[in-house]
Structure formats: structure tokens, C-alpha cells
Rosetta silent file (secondary structure, phi, psi, omega in degrees, C-alpha in Angstrom):
SEQUENCE: XXXXXXXXXXXXXXXXXXXXXXXXXXXXXXXXXXXXXXXXXXXXXXXXXXXXXXXXXXXXXXXXXXXXXXXXXXXXXXXXXXXXXXXXXXXXXXXXXXXXXXXXXXXXXXXXXXXXXXXXXXXXXXXXXXXXXXXXXXXXXXXXXXXXXXXXXXXXXXXXXXXXXXXXXXXXXXXXXXXXXXXXXXXXXXXXXXXXXXXXXXXXXXXXXXXXXXXXXXXX
SCORE:     score description
SCORE:     0.000 S_00000001
   1 L     0.000  -42.020 -172.600   29.501  -97.585  -20.781 S_00000001
   2 H   -63.788  -44.509 -172.979   28.046 -100.602  -22.469 S_00000001
   3 H   -74.218  -31.509  176.711   30.310 -103.032  -20.559 S_00000001
   4 H   -73.464  -35.196  175.324   29.602 -101.252  -16.970 S_00000001
   5 H   -61.069  -23.290  177.980   25.959 -101.358  -17.935 S_00000001
   6 L   -84.883   -9.777 -169.687   26.105 -105.008  -18.349 S_00000001
   7 L   -70.096  130.485 -178.625   27.710 -105.615  -15.157 S_00000001
   8 L  -120.860  151.581  168.577   25.806 -107.679  -12.561 S_00000001
   9 L   -59.852  144.623 -173.006   25.964 -108.212   -8.909 S_00000001
  10 L   -90.143  174.189  165.611   27.786 -111.374   -7.701 S_00000001
  11 L  -100.719 -176.403  174.122   26.797 -114.172   -5.452 S_00000001
  12 L   -73.055  -12.812 -169.751   28.209 -115.793   -2.768 S_00000001
  13 L   -65.929  143.710 -179.021   29.594 -118.841   -4.643 S_00000001
  14 L    66.336    7.215  177.292   33.283 -119.001   -4.600 S_00000001
  15 L  -122.916  168.704  172.191   33.613 -116.197   -1.901 S_00000001
  16 E   -83.146  142.447  178.384   33.894 -116.029    1.786 S_00000001
  17 E   -86.774  107.882  171.478   30.395 -115.004    3.201 S_00000001
  18 L  -112.820   25.770  176.767   31.169 -111.874    5.422 S_00000001
  19 L   -60.455  -32.180 -166.781   27.455 -110.872    5.494 S_00000001
  20 L   -88.986    3.604  179.528   27.159 -111.766    8.987 S_00000001
  21 L  -107.726  149.988 -168.655   29.808 -109.299   10.179 S_00000001
  22 L   -87.549   61.029  172.370   28.835 -105.585   11.190 S_00000001
  23 L   -75.217  142.725  175.274   31.189 -103.900    8.572 S_00000001
  24 E  -128.720  161.611  166.807   30.649 -100.295    8.261 S_00000001
  25 E  -104.290  144.118 -176.447   31.926  -97.500    6.048 S_00000001
  26 E  -136.820  124.614 -174.728   33.243  -94.217    7.762 S_00000001
  27 E  -139.330 -177.332  166.724   33.729  -91.197    5.240 S_00000001
  28 L   -84.128  152.053  179.096   33.361  -87.636    5.076 S_00000001
  29 L   -56.659  -17.373 -173.614   29.833  -86.238    4.948 S_00000001
  30 L  -105.696   12.845  175.226   30.435  -85.035    1.294 S_00000001
  31 L   -57.615  150.597  168.201   31.734  -88.694    0.117 S_00000001
  32 L  -118.841  -15.545  174.760   29.925  -89.911   -2.897 S_00000001
  33 L  -125.648  164.541  175.167   31.269  -93.364   -3.182 S_00000001
  34 L  -131.380  106.875 -173.638   32.142  -95.730   -0.272 S_00000001
  35 L  -105.561    3.874  173.285   35.095  -98.082   -1.167 S_00000001
  36 E  -141.017  155.169  172.177   36.319  -99.398    2.108 S_00000001
  37 E  -140.941  154.405 -173.082   34.751 -100.870    5.149 S_00000001
  38 E  -143.493  158.054  173.136   36.001 -101.938    8.630 S_00000001
  39 E  -156.934  149.395  179.514   35.072 -104.019   11.663 S_00000001
  40 E  -140.711  167.179  165.968   36.871 -105.126   14.876 S_00000001
  41 E  -161.479  163.840  169.300   36.233 -107.184   17.955 S_00000001
  42 E   -65.708  127.672  173.424   38.230 -108.477   20.948 S_00000001
  43 L   -64.981  132.434  177.371   39.939 -111.698   19.908 S_00000001
  44 L   -92.932   14.122  179.179   38.279 -114.712   21.464 S_00000001
  45 L   -86.433  116.830 -178.134   41.368 -116.830   21.120 S_00000001
  46 H   -59.638  -26.625  173.839   42.678 -117.629   24.666 S_00000001
  47 H   -69.054  -13.924 -178.610   46.288 -117.564   23.115 S_00000001
  48 H  -125.126   69.107 -170.975   45.913 -114.103   22.237 S_00000001
  49 L   -74.844  135.328 -173.126   44.713 -112.297   25.440 S_00000001
  50 L    79.395    8.799 -175.072   44.174 -108.504   24.939 S_00000001
  51 L  -109.814  175.687 -171.961   44.360 -108.851   21.316 S_00000001
  52 E  -132.784  144.211  170.646   41.795 -107.956   18.466 S_00000001
  53 E  -103.871  140.310 -170.566   40.538 -109.295   15.337 S_00000001
  54 E  -130.956  144.520  175.742   40.110 -106.807   12.415 S_00000001
  55 E  -121.406  141.382  166.659   38.366 -107.056    9.041 S_00000001
  56 E  -139.043  119.189 -176.995   39.157 -104.368    6.322 S_00000001
  57 E  -115.058  128.816  174.230   37.186 -104.620    3.158 S_00000001
  58 E  -113.638  158.246  169.095   37.517 -102.644   -0.268 S_00000001
  59 E   -52.306  129.220 -177.042   35.404 -102.968   -3.082 S_00000001
  60 L   -86.544   77.483  171.749   36.322 -105.634   -5.488 S_00000001
  61 H   -57.863  -39.914 -178.099   36.868 -103.620   -8.504 S_00000001
  62 H   -68.348  -14.120 -179.847   39.037 -106.130  -10.264 S_00000001
  63 H   -72.368  -34.208 -170.168   36.080 -108.381  -10.484 S_00000001
  64 L   -96.309  -38.315  173.599   34.386 -105.980  -12.960 S_00000001
  65 L  -111.861  110.516 -176.358   37.411 -104.681  -14.638 S_00000001
  66 L   -91.568  155.988 -176.612   39.809 -107.086  -16.305 S_00000001
  67 L   -55.247  124.164  174.663   43.064 -106.657  -17.683 S_00000001
  68 L    70.408   10.427  179.287   42.917 -104.948  -21.145 S_00000001
  69 L   -79.349 -173.883 -172.369   39.240 -105.053  -21.421 S_00000001
  70 H   -72.401  -34.978  173.828   37.316 -101.741  -22.610 S_00000001
  71 H   -61.009  -55.749 -178.588   37.005 -100.494  -18.827 S_00000001
  72 H   -59.931  -40.336 -177.738   40.668 -101.083  -18.080 S_00000001
  73 H   -61.759  -41.042 -178.470   41.821  -99.339  -21.214 S_00000001
  74 H   -61.975  -47.129 -172.482   39.472  -96.300  -20.601 S_00000001
  75 H   -62.257  -40.980 -170.043   40.519  -96.322  -16.895 S_00000001
  76 H   -67.639  -48.132 -172.881   44.342  -96.245  -17.890 S_00000001
  77 H   -58.257  -44.294  177.586   43.636  -93.019  -20.084 S_00000001
  78 H   -58.947  -42.919  176.921   41.833  -91.352  -17.166 S_00000001
  79 L   100.975  -63.311 -177.265   44.459  -92.253  -14.702 S_00000001
  80 L  -166.313  173.564  175.414   42.212  -91.642  -11.634 S_00000001
  81 L   -77.688  156.725 -173.148   38.956  -90.139  -10.440 S_00000001
  82 E  -117.080  114.708 -170.509   39.050  -86.248  -10.265 S_00000001
  83 E  -104.249  130.665  173.325   37.480  -84.842   -7.050 S_00000001
  84 L  -116.930  156.260 -177.906   36.013  -81.111   -7.202 S_00000001
  85 L   -45.809  -40.720 -163.383   34.327  -79.067   -4.385 S_00000001
  86 L  -117.298   -7.185 -172.846   30.994  -79.997   -5.892 S_00000001
  87 L  -168.372  164.273 -176.624   31.439  -83.092   -7.940 S_00000001
  88 E  -131.466  133.538 -178.058   33.537  -85.935   -8.916 S_00000001
  89 E   -99.842   89.305 -165.206   34.628  -86.975  -12.428 S_00000001
  90 L   -78.080  146.679 -173.758   35.007  -90.803  -11.808 S_00000001
  91 L   -69.249  -25.813  175.736   37.702  -92.944  -13.358 S_00000001
  92 L  -114.395  155.391 -170.652   34.951  -95.673  -13.976 S_00000001
  93 L   -65.807  151.704 -166.441   31.511  -95.357  -15.351 S_00000001
  94 H   -74.666  -16.569  175.240   28.991  -94.594  -12.336 S_00000001
  95 H   -63.669  -24.227  156.788   27.193  -97.795  -12.866 S_00000001
  96 H   -85.737  -68.629 -159.301   30.469  -99.194  -10.987 S_00000001
  97 H   -56.312  -26.840 -178.677   31.941  -96.306   -9.246 S_00000001
  98 H  -107.130  -11.739  172.679   28.609  -95.309   -7.651 S_00000001
  99 H  -125.327  -75.756  177.886   26.987  -98.617   -7.442 S_00000001
 100 H   -65.874  -25.134 -176.702   28.359 -102.074   -7.798 S_00000001
 101 L  -114.071   30.501  169.182   31.570 -100.924   -6.531 S_00000001
 102 L  -120.385  136.300 -165.827   30.366  -98.798   -3.862 S_00000001
 103 L   -84.271   61.551 -171.532   29.853 -100.356   -0.471 S_00000001
 104 L   -67.557  162.522  170.491   26.386  -98.908    0.072 S_00000001
 105 E   -72.117  147.166  178.000   24.610  -99.876    3.146 S_00000001
 106 L    57.910   28.065  171.534   22.313 -103.015    3.493 S_00000001
 107 L  -127.350  153.243 -177.365   23.186 -104.232   -0.239 S_00000001
 108 E   -86.227  123.307 -173.426   25.297 -107.031   -0.870 S_00000001
 109 E  -134.914  138.115  179.066   28.678 -106.028   -2.556 S_00000001
 110 E   -70.420  150.746 -178.955   31.630 -108.019   -3.807 S_00000001
 111 E  -147.544  164.708  164.255   34.719 -107.229   -1.868 S_00000001
 112 E  -126.817  138.924 -176.042   38.525 -108.143   -1.160 S_00000001
 113 E  -133.743  155.130  168.116   39.289 -108.326    2.368 S_00000001
 114 E  -116.192  129.305  172.543   42.092 -108.947    4.941 S_00000001
 115 E   -98.680  122.873 -174.828   41.241 -110.876    8.177 S_00000001
 116 E  -136.727  146.714  169.390   43.797 -109.925   10.790 S_00000001
 117 E  -115.098  121.298 -179.430   44.741 -110.773   14.293 S_00000001
 118 E  -110.576  154.359  172.273   46.691 -108.285   16.465 S_00000001
 119 L  -100.960 -173.072 -169.949   48.110 -108.943   19.949 S_00000001
 120 L   -71.317  -10.350 -176.537   47.882 -106.536   22.871 S_00000001
 121 L  -104.859    6.219 -178.795   50.914 -104.755   21.536 S_00000001
 122 L    75.159   15.141  173.102   49.588 -104.363   18.086 S_00000001
 123 L   -84.860  121.754  172.307   51.710 -106.871   16.348 S_00000001
 124 E   -59.990  117.160 -177.265   49.963 -108.888   13.481 S_00000001
 125 E   -94.823  -28.512  169.731   50.011 -112.378   14.638 S_00000001
 126 E  -177.382  157.426 -176.607   48.237 -113.756   11.545 S_00000001
 127 E  -162.429  167.908  176.871   46.166 -112.740    8.820 S_00000001
 128 E  -159.363  142.935  174.531   44.795 -114.004    5.336 S_00000001
 129 E   -86.969  145.549  176.274   43.377 -112.148    2.208 S_00000001
 130 E  -154.192  157.564  177.341   40.012 -113.332    0.788 S_00000001
 131 E  -103.870  115.083 -164.944   37.486 -112.503   -1.838 S_00000001
 132 E  -130.022  171.401  176.477   34.387 -111.995   -0.114 S_00000001
 133 E  -120.260  132.252  175.269   30.613 -110.906   -0.235 S_00000001
 134 E  -142.383  169.270  171.641   29.554 -108.457    2.353 S_00000001
 135 E  -138.076  121.794 -177.411   26.849 -106.120    3.356 S_00000001
 136 E   -65.009  135.723  177.208   27.593 -102.890    5.003 S_00000001
 137 L   -94.395  -12.274  159.918   25.554 -102.150    7.953 S_00000001
 138 L  -163.542  169.014  179.106   25.746  -98.495    7.794 S_00000001
 139 E  -109.300  105.806  174.296   27.244  -95.327    5.998 S_00000001
 140 E   -99.736  150.362  162.162   28.904  -93.496    8.768 S_00000001
 141 E  -105.803  163.720  176.473   30.678  -90.133    8.771 S_00000001
 142 H   -63.542  -41.864 -177.816   33.767  -89.233   10.916 S_00000001
 143 H   -62.317  -43.666  175.126   31.903  -86.621   12.765 S_00000001
 144 H   -58.659  -48.933 -170.422   29.039  -89.257   13.612 S_00000001
 145 H   -69.737  -43.468  175.798   31.535  -91.843   14.744 S_00000001
 146 H   -69.089  -26.587  177.120   33.477  -89.388   16.830 S_00000001
 147 H   -74.556  -36.734  171.778   30.449  -88.023   18.422 S_00000001
 148 H   -64.469  -44.241  178.780   29.259  -91.425   19.379 S_00000001
 149 H   -69.060  -22.679  170.168   32.562  -92.301   20.947 S_00000001
 150 L   -81.749    9.119 -176.127   32.270  -89.207   22.943 S_00000001
 151 L    91.165   12.902  174.910   29.022  -90.105   24.350 S_00000001
 152 L  -128.871   92.250 -173.880   26.830  -88.458   21.845 S_00000001
 153 L   -82.720  164.482  172.715   24.980  -90.989   19.783 S_00000001
 154 L  -130.575 -174.299 -176.061   22.298  -90.572   17.207 S_00000001
 155 L   -62.078  -30.756 -174.737   19.459  -93.035   15.854 S_00000001
 156 L   -91.172  -30.553 -178.531   22.142  -94.641   13.628 S_00000001
 157 L   -87.338  -26.282 -172.695   25.109  -94.901   15.894 S_00000001
 158 L   -61.891  -40.939 -179.239   23.449  -95.782   19.156 S_00000001
 159 L   -78.928   -2.362 -179.025   22.806  -99.352   18.189 S_00000001
 160 L   -94.183  -29.473 -155.710   26.357  -99.628   16.809 S_00000001
 161 H   -62.819  -44.038 -179.935   28.045  -98.055   19.618 S_00000001
 162 H   -78.236  -41.927 -170.352   28.856 -101.358   21.724 S_00000001
 163 H   -90.000  -14.500 -171.748   29.234 -103.838   18.960 S_00000001
 164 H  -127.997  -42.767 -167.547   30.887 -101.819   16.332 S_00000001
 165 H   -82.745  -49.550 -169.750   32.258  -98.276   17.298 S_00000001
 166 H   -67.627  -41.852  171.393   33.840  -98.958   20.652 S_00000001
 167 H   -55.488  -47.489  167.872   35.669 -102.165   19.359 S_00000001
 168 H   -57.482  -34.490  176.872   37.070 -100.204   16.722 S_00000001
 169 H   -68.798  -36.422 -179.915   38.386  -97.430   18.932 S_00000001
 170 H   -68.879  -33.611  179.341   39.933 -100.159   21.147 S_00000001
 171 H   -67.551  -49.370 -170.123   41.812 -101.618   18.169 S_00000001
 172 H   -57.953  -48.175 -173.431   42.829  -98.335   17.005 S_00000001
 173 H   -57.086  -30.718  177.401   44.334  -97.464   20.464 S_00000001
 174 H   -71.415  -38.701 -171.896   46.560 -100.651   20.346 S_00000001
 175 H   -69.581  -52.444 -174.280   47.583  -99.856   16.791 S_00000001
 176 H   -59.849  -42.256  172.019   48.350  -96.315   17.536 S_00000001
 177 H   -54.368  -39.064  174.288   50.459  -97.129   20.682 S_00000001
 178 H   -52.058  -48.008 -175.781   52.340  -99.493   18.439 S_00000001
 179 H   -67.203  -51.989  174.469   53.050  -96.864   15.888 S_00000001
 180 H   -46.407  -52.252 -172.164   54.426  -94.491   18.750 S_00000001
 181 H   -60.437  -33.374 -176.985   56.627  -97.183   20.030 S_00000001
 182 H   -84.324  -16.203 -179.521   58.020  -97.780   16.380 S_00000001
 183 L    73.076   24.889 -173.761   58.634  -94.061   16.246 S_00000001
 184 L   -77.732  144.206  177.944   57.188  -93.726   12.762 S_00000001
 185 L   -57.343  129.394  178.564   56.507  -90.239   11.106 S_00000001
 186 L  -113.945  113.334 -171.050   53.058  -88.792   11.415 S_00000001
 187 L  -100.334   98.893 -175.693   52.206  -86.395    8.884 S_00000001
 188 L   -91.717   65.877 -163.791   49.239  -84.046   10.260 S_00000001
 189 L   -98.753  128.987 -176.491   48.879  -81.889    7.088 S_00000001
 190 L   -61.345  133.174  168.751   45.904  -79.392    7.179 S_00000001
 191 L  -110.243  143.777 -172.421   43.075  -80.141    4.768 S_00000001
 192 E  -115.379  147.344  166.062   40.635  -77.537    3.447 S_00000001
 193 E  -121.198  134.654  176.304   37.095  -77.803    2.139 S_00000001
 194 E   -99.542  132.361  170.329   35.599  -75.257   -0.380 S_00000001
 195 E  -106.312  138.483 -177.574   32.094  -74.435   -0.078 S_00000001
 196 E  -114.527  156.467  173.330   30.108  -73.103   -3.150 S_00000001
 197 L   -86.293 -163.567 -176.689   26.824  -71.271   -3.490 S_00000001
 198 L   -64.764  -33.645 -174.876   23.979  -72.315   -6.008 S_00000001
 199 L   -85.510    2.801  173.783   25.847  -70.594   -8.910 S_00000001
 200 L    95.141   11.966 -170.493   29.040  -72.679   -8.180 S_00000001
 201 L   -88.043  136.595  162.499   31.124  -69.655   -6.923 S_00000001
 202 E   -66.159  121.425  175.832   33.267  -70.229   -3.765 S_00000001
 203 E  -104.247  -17.389 -177.284   31.943  -68.591   -0.861 S_00000001
 204 E  -154.869  151.398  162.255   34.029  -70.053    2.034 S_00000001
 205 E  -130.995  121.367 -175.073   37.108  -72.237    2.575 S_00000001
 206 E  -125.274  145.795 -174.543   37.150  -73.813    5.694 S_00000001
 207 E   -61.525  121.353  164.694   39.689  -76.113    7.721 S_00000001
 208 L   -75.617  135.503 -176.527   38.668  -79.665    8.271 S_00000001
 209 L   -87.801  126.290  178.628   39.105  -80.709   11.792 S_00000001
 210 L   -75.470  111.451 -169.047   41.141  -83.809   12.314 S_00000001
 211 L  -104.805  173.447 -178.347   39.346  -86.228   14.581 S_00000001
 212 H   -73.001  -22.900 -173.007   40.599  -89.535   16.169 S_00000001
 213 H   -74.551  -38.011  177.353   37.980  -91.291   13.839 S_00000001
 214 H   -60.164  -39.668  178.977   39.896  -90.068   10.724 S_00000001
 215 H   -64.961  -28.754  177.033   43.156  -91.493   12.283 S_00000001
 216 H   -64.705  -54.058  173.237   41.219  -94.745   12.996 S_00000001
 217 H   -62.301  -33.396  179.057   40.622  -95.257    9.520 S_00000001
 218 H   -56.929  -55.775 -166.571   43.937  -94.093    8.349 S_00000001
 219 H   -71.590  -38.520  177.615   45.586  -96.713   10.765 S_00000001
 220 L   -64.763    0.000    0.000   43.205  -99.756    9.793 S_00000001
């Protein structure tokens, strides 16, 4: 806890500046931390007609948790975060898991990212990994993103529809088609969400609806 509380936000020095890209997080409406962000656009390289450029970023946890330090040893004992219907027991202290290692909107966060170019058939033609500094443009939910793609925007998604959401779906369509051509296995396993009352008693178990927005994130 002491080590986590001493941690400070990082600057751009020594990192690739990704703050100019409209990276967004897309998670369930009950998500408590945001550890991955995505962005896509049509590739402007004339040598790659019909292709796309993709950025996928994850929180740079390794910047704060170094091998064999106190945080690393405690994380090994815990093994993983544990998610319950109404709470999460994080593997790392909340100063990291819910703050410095959570890609919250409109704050600068350290990240690891991969910058990819895919061709019109979904083949990766080049890529590079980088340590960056990003600023998420929005915290979006799967339902929000799917509704916007289907023509039902809200005040958050309307400004992002043409610049962020539609390019993401365009890239996903190419990747999904490539997956089908490869004949890969798709496991569409039902997931349930448990709802509790104020006393913490389960009152309903509801099947989560699987949307294209879920598959978009899975594919990226």
C-alpha cells in the first residue's frame, strides 16, 4: 500500500505521445477499471488501399510494478483480481488498479500500445509496439457503442460516431471476414449477470446479450 500510494503519474519523456489520437475504452456498464483502449482509421498509405490503421493500448502496469518489489510479491500471492456481482477484490492496490493504471477519460495515462496496419483482407502488413502516453477521449459501454452504430447516438457518442465508432466497426468487419476465411473456432459462450438488492441478496440472474461491439473489442 505504501509503495502504491507513492506512485506518480508519468510524463511524456521517453514515451510515444498518443494524446492526439481519439482512443476510447469500451466496457460493460458495471466495469470498475478500464485497462484497454482502441482507435482505428482508414489507412492513408496509397500502397495499402482499403486498409486500416489500428491502435490498441493497455495500461502500463509494468511501469509501476517492478520484478520482485513489494507490489510484485503481493500480486503473486493474490494471483489475480476477483470479481463478484457487486464488487471487485483487486490484485493491486486501488491507487493503481482504479487510478494510475485505469485508462480514465480525459486524464493522461501511461500505456503499452501496438500500432498496426492491416490490408483490405485483414492481414497485418506491419506493426510496432511502443510505450506511450495517452488520454482516453471517452469511457463507453458496449450498449452505447452498439446503439450509436445502429443509428441511436447520445450526447457522448454523437461527436465520436464518424471519427471513432464507424472506423472501428469498419476495421472489425475486415478482421471478422478474415477470421471466417481462416475457419477459426468461435466460442459464443453465454454469460450471466447477477443482480443484488440493497442487502446483497441475489434477486435476478440475467443473460448478457452478446453484441457486435463485444466482438469488436475481442477481435482488436
